[in-house]
JSON list of C-alpha atoms in Angstrom, two decimals:
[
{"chain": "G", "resi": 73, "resn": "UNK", "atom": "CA", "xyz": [84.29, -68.78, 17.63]},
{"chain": "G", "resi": 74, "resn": "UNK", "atom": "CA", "xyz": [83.95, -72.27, 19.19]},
{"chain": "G", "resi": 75, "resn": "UNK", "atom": "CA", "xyz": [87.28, -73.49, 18.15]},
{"chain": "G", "resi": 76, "resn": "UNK", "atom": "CA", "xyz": [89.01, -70.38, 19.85]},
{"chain": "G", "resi": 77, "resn": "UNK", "atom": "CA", "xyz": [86.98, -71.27, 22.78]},
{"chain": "G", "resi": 78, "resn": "UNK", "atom": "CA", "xyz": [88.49, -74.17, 22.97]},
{"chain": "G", "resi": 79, "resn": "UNK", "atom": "CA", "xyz": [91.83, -73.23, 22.51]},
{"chain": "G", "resi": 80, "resn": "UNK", "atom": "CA", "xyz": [91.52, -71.00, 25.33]},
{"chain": "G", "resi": 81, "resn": "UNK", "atom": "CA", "xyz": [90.19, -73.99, 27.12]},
{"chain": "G", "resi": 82, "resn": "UNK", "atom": "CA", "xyz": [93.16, -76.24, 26.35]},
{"chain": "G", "resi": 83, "resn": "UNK", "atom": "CA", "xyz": [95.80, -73.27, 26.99]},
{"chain": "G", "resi": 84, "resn": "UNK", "atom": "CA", "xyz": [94.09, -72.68, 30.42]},
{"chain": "G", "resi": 85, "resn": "UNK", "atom": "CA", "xyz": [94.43, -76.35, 31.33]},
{"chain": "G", "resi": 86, "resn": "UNK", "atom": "CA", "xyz": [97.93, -76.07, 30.45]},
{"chain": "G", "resi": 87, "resn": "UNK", "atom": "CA", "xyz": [98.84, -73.74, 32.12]},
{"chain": "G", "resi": 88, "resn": "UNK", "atom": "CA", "xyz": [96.81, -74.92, 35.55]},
{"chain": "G", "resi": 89, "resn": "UNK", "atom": "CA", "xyz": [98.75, -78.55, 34.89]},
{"chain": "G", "resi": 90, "resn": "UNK", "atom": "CA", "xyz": [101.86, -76.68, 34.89]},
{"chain": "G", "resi": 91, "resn": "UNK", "atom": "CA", "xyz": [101.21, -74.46, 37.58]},
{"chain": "G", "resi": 92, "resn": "UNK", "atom": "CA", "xyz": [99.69, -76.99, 39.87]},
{"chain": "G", "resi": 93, "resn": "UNK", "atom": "CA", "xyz": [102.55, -79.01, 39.30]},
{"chain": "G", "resi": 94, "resn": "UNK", "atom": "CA", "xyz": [105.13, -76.32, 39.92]},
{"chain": "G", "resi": 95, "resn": "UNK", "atom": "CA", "xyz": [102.95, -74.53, 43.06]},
{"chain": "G", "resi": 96, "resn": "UNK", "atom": "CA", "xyz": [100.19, -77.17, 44.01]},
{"chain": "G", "resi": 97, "resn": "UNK", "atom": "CA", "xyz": [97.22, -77.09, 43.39]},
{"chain": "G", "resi": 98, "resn": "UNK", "atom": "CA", "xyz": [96.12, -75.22, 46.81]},
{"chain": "G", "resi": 99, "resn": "UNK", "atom": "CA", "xyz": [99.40, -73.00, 46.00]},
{"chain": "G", "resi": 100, "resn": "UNK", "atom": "CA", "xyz": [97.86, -71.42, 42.42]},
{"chain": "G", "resi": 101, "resn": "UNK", "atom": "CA", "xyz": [95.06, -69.23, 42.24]},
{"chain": "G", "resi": 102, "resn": "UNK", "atom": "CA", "xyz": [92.60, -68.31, 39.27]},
{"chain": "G", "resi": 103, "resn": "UNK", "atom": "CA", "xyz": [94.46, -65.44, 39.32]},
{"chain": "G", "resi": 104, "resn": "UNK", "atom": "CA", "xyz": [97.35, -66.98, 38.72]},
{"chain": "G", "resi": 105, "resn": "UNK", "atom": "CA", "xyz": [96.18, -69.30, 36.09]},
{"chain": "G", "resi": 106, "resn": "UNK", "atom": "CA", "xyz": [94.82, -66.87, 34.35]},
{"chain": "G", "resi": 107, "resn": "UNK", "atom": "CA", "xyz": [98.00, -64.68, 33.89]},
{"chain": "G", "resi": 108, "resn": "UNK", "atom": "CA", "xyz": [99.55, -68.21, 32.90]},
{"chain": "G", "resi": 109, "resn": "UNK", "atom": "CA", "xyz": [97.26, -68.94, 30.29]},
{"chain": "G", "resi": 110, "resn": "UNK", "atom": "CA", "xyz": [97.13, -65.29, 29.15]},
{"chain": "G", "resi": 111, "resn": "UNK", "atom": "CA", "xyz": [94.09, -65.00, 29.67]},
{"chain": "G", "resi": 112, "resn": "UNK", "atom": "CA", "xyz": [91.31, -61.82, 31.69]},
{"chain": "G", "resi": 113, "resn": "UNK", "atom": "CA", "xyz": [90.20, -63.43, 35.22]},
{"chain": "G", "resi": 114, "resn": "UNK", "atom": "CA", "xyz": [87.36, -61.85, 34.43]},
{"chain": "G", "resi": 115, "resn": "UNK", "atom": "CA", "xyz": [87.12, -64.10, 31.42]},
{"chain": "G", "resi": 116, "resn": "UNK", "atom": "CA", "xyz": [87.73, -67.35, 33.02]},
{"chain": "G", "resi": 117, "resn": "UNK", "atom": "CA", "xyz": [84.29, -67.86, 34.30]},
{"chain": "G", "resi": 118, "resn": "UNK", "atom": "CA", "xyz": [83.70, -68.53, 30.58]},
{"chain": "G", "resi": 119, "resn": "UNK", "atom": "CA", "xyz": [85.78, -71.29, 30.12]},
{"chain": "G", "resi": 120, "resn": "UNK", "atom": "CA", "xyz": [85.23, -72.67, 33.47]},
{"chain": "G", "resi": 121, "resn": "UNK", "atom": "CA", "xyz": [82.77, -72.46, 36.42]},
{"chain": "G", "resi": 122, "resn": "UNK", "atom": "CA", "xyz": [85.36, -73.44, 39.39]},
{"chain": "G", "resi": 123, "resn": "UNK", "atom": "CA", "xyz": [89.06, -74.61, 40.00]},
{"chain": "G", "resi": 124, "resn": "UNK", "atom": "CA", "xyz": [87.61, -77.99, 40.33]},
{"chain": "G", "resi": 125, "resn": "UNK", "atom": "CA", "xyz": [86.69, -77.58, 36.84]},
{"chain": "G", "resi": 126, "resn": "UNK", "atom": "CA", "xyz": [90.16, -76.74, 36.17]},
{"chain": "G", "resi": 127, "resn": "UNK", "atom": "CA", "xyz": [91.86, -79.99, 38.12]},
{"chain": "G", "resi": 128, "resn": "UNK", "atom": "CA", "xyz": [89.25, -82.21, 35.99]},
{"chain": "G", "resi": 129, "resn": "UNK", "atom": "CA", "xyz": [90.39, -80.79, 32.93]},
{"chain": "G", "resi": 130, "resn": "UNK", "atom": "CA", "xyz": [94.07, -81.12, 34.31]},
{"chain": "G", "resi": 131, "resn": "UNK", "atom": "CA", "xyz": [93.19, -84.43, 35.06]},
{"chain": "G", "resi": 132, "resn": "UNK", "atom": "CA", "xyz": [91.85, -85.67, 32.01]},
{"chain": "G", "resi": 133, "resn": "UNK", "atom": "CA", "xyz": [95.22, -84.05, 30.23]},
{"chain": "G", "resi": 134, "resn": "UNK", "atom": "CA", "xyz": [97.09, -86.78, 32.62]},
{"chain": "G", "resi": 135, "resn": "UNK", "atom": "CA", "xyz": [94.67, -89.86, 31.32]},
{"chain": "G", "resi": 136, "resn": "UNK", "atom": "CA", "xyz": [94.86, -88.52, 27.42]},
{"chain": "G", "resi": 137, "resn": "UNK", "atom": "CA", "xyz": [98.58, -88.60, 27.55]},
{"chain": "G", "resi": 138, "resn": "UNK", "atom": "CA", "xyz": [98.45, -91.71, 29.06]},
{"chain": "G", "resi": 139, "resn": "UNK", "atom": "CA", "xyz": [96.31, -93.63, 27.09]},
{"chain": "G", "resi": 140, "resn": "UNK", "atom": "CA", "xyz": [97.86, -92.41, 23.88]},
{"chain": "G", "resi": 141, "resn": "UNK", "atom": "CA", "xyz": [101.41, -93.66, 25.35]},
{"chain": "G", "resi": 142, "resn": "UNK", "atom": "CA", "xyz": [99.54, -96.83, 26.08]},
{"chain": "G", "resi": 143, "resn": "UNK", "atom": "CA", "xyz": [98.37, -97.22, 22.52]},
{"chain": "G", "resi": 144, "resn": "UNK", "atom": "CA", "xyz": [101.63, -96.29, 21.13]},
{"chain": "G", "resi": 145, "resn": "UNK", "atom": "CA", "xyz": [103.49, -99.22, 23.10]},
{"chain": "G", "resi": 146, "resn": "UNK", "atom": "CA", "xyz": [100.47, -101.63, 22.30]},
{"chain": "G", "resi": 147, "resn": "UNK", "atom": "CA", "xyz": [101.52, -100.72, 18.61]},
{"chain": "G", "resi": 148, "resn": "UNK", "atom": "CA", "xyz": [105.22, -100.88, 18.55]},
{"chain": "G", "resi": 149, "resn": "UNK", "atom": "CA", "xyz": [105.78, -104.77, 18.18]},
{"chain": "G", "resi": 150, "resn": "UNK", "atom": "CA", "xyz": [103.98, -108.15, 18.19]},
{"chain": "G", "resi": 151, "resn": "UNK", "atom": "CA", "xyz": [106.30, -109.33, 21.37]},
{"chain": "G", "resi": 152, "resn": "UNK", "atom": "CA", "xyz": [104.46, -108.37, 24.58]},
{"chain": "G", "resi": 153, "resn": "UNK", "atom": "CA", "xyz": [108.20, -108.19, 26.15]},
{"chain": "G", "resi": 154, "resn": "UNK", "atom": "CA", "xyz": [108.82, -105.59, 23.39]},
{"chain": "G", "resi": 155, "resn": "UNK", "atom": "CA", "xyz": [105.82, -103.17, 24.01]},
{"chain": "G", "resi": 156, "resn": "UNK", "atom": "CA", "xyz": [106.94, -103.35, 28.05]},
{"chain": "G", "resi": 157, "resn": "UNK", "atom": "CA", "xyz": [110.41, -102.11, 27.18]},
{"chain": "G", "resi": 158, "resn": "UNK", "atom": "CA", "xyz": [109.23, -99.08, 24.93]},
{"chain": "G", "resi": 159, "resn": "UNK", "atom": "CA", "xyz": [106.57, -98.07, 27.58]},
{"chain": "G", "resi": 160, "resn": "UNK", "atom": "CA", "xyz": [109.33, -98.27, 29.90]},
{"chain": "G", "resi": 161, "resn": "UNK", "atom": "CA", "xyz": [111.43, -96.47, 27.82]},
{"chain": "G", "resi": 162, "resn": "UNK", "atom": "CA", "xyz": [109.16, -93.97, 27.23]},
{"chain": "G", "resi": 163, "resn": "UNK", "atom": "CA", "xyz": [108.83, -92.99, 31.06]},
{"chain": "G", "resi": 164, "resn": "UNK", "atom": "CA", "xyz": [112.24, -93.14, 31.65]},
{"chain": "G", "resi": 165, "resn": "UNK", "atom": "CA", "xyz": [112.13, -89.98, 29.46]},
{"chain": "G", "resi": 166, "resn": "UNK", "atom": "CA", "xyz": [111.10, -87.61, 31.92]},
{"chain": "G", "resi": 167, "resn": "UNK", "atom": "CA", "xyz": [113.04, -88.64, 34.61]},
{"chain": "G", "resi": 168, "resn": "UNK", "atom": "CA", "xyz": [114.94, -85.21, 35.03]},
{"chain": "G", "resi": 169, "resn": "UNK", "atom": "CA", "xyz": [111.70, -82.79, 35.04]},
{"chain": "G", "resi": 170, "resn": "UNK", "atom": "CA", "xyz": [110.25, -85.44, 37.21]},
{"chain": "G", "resi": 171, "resn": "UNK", "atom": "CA", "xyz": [113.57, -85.85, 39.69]},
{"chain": "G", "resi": 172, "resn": "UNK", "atom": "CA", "xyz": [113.36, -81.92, 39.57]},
{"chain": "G", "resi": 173, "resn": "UNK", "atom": "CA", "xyz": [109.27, -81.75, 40.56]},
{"chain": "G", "resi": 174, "resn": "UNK", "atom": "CA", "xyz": [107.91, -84.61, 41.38]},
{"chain": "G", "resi": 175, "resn": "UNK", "atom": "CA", "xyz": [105.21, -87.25, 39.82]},
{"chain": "G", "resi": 176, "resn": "UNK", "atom": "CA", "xyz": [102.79, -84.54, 38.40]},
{"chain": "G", "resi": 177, "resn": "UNK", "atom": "CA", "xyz": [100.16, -87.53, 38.24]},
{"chain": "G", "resi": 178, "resn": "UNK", "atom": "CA", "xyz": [100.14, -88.48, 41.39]},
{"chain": "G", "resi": 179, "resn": "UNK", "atom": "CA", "xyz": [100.77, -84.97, 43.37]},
{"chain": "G", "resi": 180, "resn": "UNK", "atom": "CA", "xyz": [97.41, -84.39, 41.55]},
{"chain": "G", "resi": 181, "resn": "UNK", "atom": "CA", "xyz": [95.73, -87.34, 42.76]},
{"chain": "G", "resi": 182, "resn": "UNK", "atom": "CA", "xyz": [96.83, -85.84, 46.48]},
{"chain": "G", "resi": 183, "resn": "UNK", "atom": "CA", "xyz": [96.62, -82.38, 45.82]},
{"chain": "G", "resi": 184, "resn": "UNK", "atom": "CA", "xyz": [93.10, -82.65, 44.40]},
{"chain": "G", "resi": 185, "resn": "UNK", "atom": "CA", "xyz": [91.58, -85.10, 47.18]},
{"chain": "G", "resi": 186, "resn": "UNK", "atom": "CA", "xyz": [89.90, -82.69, 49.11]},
{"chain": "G", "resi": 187, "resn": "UNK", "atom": "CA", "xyz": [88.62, -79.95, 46.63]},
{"chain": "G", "resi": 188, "resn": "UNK", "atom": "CA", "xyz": [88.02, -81.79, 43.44]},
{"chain": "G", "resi": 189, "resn": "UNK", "atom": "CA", "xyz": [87.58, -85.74, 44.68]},
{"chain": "G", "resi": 190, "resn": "UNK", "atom": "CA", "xyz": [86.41, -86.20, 41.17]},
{"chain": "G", "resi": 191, "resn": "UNK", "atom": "CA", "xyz": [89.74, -85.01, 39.57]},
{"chain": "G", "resi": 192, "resn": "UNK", "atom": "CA", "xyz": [91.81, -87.04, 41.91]},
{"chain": "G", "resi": 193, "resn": "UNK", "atom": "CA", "xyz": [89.72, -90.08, 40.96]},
{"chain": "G", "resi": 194, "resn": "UNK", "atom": "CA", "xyz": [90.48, -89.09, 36.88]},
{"chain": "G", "resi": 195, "resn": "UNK", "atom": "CA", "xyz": [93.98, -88.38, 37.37]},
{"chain": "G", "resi": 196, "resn": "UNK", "atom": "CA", "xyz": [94.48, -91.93, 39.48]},
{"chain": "G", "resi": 197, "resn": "UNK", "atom": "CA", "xyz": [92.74, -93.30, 36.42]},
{"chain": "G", "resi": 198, "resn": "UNK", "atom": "CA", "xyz": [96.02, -92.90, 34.35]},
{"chain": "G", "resi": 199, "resn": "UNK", "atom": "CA", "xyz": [97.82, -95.16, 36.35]},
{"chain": "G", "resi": 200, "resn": "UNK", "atom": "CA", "xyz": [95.45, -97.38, 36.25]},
{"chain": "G", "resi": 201, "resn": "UNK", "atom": "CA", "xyz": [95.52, -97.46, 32.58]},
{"chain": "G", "resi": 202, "resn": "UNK", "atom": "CA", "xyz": [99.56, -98.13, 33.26]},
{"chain": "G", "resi": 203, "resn": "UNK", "atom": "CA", "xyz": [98.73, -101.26, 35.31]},
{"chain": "G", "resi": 204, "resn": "UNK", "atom": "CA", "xyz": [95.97, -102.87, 32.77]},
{"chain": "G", "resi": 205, "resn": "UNK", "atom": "CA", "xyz": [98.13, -102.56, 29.98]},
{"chain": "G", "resi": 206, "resn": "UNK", "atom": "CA", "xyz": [101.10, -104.19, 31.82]},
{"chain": "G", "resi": 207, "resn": "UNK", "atom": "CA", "xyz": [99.10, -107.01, 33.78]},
{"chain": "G", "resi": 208, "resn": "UNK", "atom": "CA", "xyz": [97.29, -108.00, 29.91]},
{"chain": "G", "resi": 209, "resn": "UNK", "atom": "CA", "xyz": [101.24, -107.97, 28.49]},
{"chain": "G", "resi": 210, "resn": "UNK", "atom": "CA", "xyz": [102.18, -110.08, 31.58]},
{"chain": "G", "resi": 211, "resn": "UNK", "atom": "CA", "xyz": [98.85, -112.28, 31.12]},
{"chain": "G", "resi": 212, "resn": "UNK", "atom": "CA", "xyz": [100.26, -112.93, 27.71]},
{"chain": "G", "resi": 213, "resn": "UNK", "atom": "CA", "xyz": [103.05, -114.62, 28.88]},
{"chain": "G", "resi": 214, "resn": "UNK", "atom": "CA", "xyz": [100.94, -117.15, 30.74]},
{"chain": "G", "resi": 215, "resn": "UNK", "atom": "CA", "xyz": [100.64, -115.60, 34.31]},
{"chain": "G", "resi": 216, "resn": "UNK", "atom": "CA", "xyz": [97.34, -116.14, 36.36]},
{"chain": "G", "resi": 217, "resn": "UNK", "atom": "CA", "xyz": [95.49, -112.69, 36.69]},
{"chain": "G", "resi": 218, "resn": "UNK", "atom": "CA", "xyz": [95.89, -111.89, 39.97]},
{"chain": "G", "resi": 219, "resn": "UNK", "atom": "CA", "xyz": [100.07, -112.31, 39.56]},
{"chain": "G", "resi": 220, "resn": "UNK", "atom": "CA", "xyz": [100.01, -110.18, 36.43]},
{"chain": "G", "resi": 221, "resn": "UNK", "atom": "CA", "xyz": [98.09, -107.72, 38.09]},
{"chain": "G", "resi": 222, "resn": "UNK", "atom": "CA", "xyz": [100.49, -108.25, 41.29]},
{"chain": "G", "resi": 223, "resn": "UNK", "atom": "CA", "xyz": [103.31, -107.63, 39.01]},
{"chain": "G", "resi": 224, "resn": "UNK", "atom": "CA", "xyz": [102.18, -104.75, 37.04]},
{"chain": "G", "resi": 225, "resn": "UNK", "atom": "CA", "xyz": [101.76, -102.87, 40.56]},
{"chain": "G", "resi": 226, "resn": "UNK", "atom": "CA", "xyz": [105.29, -103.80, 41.57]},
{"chain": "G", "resi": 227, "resn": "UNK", "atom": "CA", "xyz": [106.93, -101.81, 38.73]},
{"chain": "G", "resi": 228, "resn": "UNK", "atom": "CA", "xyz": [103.93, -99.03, 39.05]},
{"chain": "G", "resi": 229, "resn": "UNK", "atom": "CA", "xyz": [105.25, -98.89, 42.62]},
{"chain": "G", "resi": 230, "resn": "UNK", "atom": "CA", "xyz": [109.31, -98.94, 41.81]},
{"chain": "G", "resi": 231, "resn": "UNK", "atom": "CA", "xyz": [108.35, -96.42, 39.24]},
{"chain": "G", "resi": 232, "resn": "UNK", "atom": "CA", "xyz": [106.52, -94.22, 41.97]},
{"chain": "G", "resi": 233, "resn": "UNK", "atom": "CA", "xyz": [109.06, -95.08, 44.53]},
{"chain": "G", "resi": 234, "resn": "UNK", "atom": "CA", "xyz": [111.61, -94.26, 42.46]},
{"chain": "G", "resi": 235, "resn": "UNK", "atom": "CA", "xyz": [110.49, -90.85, 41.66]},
{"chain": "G", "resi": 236, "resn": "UNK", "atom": "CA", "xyz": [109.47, -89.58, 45.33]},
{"chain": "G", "resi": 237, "resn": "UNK", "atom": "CA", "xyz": [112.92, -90.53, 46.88]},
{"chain": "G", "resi": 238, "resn": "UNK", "atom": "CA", "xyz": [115.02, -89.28, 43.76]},
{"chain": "G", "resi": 239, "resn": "UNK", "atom": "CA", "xyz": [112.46, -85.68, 43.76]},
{"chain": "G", "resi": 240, "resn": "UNK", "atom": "CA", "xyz": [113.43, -85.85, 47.89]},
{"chain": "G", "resi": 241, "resn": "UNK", "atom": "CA", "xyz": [117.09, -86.00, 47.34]},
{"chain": "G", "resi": 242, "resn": "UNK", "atom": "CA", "xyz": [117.37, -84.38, 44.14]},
{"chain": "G", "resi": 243, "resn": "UNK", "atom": "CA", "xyz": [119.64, -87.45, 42.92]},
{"chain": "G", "resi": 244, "resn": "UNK", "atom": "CA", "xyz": [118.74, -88.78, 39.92]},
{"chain": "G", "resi": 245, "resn": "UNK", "atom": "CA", "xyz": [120.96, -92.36, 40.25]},
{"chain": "G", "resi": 246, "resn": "UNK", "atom": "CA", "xyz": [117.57, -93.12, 42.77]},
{"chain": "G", "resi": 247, "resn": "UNK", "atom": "CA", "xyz": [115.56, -93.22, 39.82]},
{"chain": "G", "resi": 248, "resn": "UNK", "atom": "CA", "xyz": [117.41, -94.69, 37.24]},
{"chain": "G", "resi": 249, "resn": "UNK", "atom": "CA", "xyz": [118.18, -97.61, 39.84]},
{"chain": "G", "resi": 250, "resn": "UNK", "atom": "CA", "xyz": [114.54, -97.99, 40.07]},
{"chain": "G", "resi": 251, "resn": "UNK", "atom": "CA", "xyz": [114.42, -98.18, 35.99]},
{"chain": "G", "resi": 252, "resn": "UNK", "atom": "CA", "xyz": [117.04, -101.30, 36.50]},
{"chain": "G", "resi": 253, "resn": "UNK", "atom": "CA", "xyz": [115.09, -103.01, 38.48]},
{"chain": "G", "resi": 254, "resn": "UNK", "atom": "CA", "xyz": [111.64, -102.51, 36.52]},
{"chain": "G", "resi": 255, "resn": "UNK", "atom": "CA", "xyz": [113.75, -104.01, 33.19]},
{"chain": "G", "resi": 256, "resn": "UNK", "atom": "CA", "xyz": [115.21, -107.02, 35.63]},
{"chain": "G", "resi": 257, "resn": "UNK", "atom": "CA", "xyz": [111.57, -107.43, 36.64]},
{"chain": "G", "resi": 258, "resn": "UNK", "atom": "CA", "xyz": [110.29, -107.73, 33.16]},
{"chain": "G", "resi": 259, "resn": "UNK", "atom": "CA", "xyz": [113.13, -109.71, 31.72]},
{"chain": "G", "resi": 260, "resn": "UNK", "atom": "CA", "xyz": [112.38, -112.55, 35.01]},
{"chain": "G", "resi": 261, "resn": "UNK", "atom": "CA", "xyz": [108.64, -112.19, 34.01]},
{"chain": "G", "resi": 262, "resn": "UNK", "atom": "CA", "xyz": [108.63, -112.72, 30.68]},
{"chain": "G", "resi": 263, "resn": "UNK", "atom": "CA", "xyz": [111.47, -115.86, 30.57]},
{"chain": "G", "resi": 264, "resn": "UNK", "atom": "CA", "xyz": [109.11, -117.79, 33.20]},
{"chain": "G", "resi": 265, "resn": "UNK", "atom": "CA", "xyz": [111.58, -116.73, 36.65]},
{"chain": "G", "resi": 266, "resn": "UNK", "atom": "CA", "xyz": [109.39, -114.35, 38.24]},
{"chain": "G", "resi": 267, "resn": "UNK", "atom": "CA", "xyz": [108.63, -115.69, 41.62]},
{"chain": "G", "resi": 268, "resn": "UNK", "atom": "CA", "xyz": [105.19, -116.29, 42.41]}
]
């Protein structure tokens, strides 16, 4: 009985990360989730107390998915240069859904601010999970902390950038310019050129 419980759990916070993704967060009811997941409002109570509930759960989706990409890329190669390319590679994969919607990440970490702080604060945790992986990679190569950390927010940031103005225009050149310039970034960090 428990493990059906928490299938229902995971489907429902499937279904809300979709949802919220595709409507908002202040755009999808319980109601609404609920049909998604295929699931009674009635029973939803069951599987959680409030929406908030919901955008934690949502939220910790986000950092899972993260943090297993992060482990993944830690895992692929020896090189630090190496494991920066396949993470990079690896987000450049959803550039059409996210040209189409949006960042899902960090609409959640705006979208949840006012009625679930704590699920904003989750979701923001994937990207920091990005940045420490990519300012330890960069710290490999010999960079102070602070400029690997400087660094690894400058491609978080082209990333981010990236997506908002290719999702505004619906052009999808915006974003795979930005991808350019995150590889030219890496490739000046990691041969010593990166200015300070």
């Amino acid at each position: 009985m428990a493990k059906k419980g928490d299938e229902r759990r995971e489907a429902i916070a499937a279904a809300a990360a979709d949802l919220f993704w595709r409507c908002s967060f202040a755009g999808s009811s319980i109601g609404d989730i609920a049909r998604a997941a295929g699931v009674p409002q009635g029973n939803m109570f069951y599987y959680y107390k409030t929406k908030a509930d919901i955008a934690l759960a949502v939220a910790d989706i986000f950092l899972s998915e993260t943090s297993a990409l992060v482990a993944e890329a830690a895992n692929v190669s020896t090189e630090a240069e190496e494991r920066c390319r396949f993470l990079l590679r690896r987000l450049q994969q959803s550039n059409r859904s996210r040209m189409e919607r949006g960042c899902p990440i960090s609409l959640a970490v705006r979208d949840f601010r006012d009625g679930a702080p704590d699920a904003s604060a989750r979701a923001a945790e994937s990207f920091t999970r990005l940045m420490e992986f990519l300012a330890g990679e960069f710290g490999r190569s010999g960079q102070r902390p602070s400029q690997a950390l400087s660094h690894a927010r400058s491609l978080i940031a082209e990333w981010q950038g990236g997506i908002a103005l290719a999702h505004a225009f619906s052009d999808m050149t915006i974003l795979a310019e930005s991808f350019r310039r995150m590889d030219a970034t890496l490739g000046r960090a990691f041969s010593g050129n990166q200015p300070g």
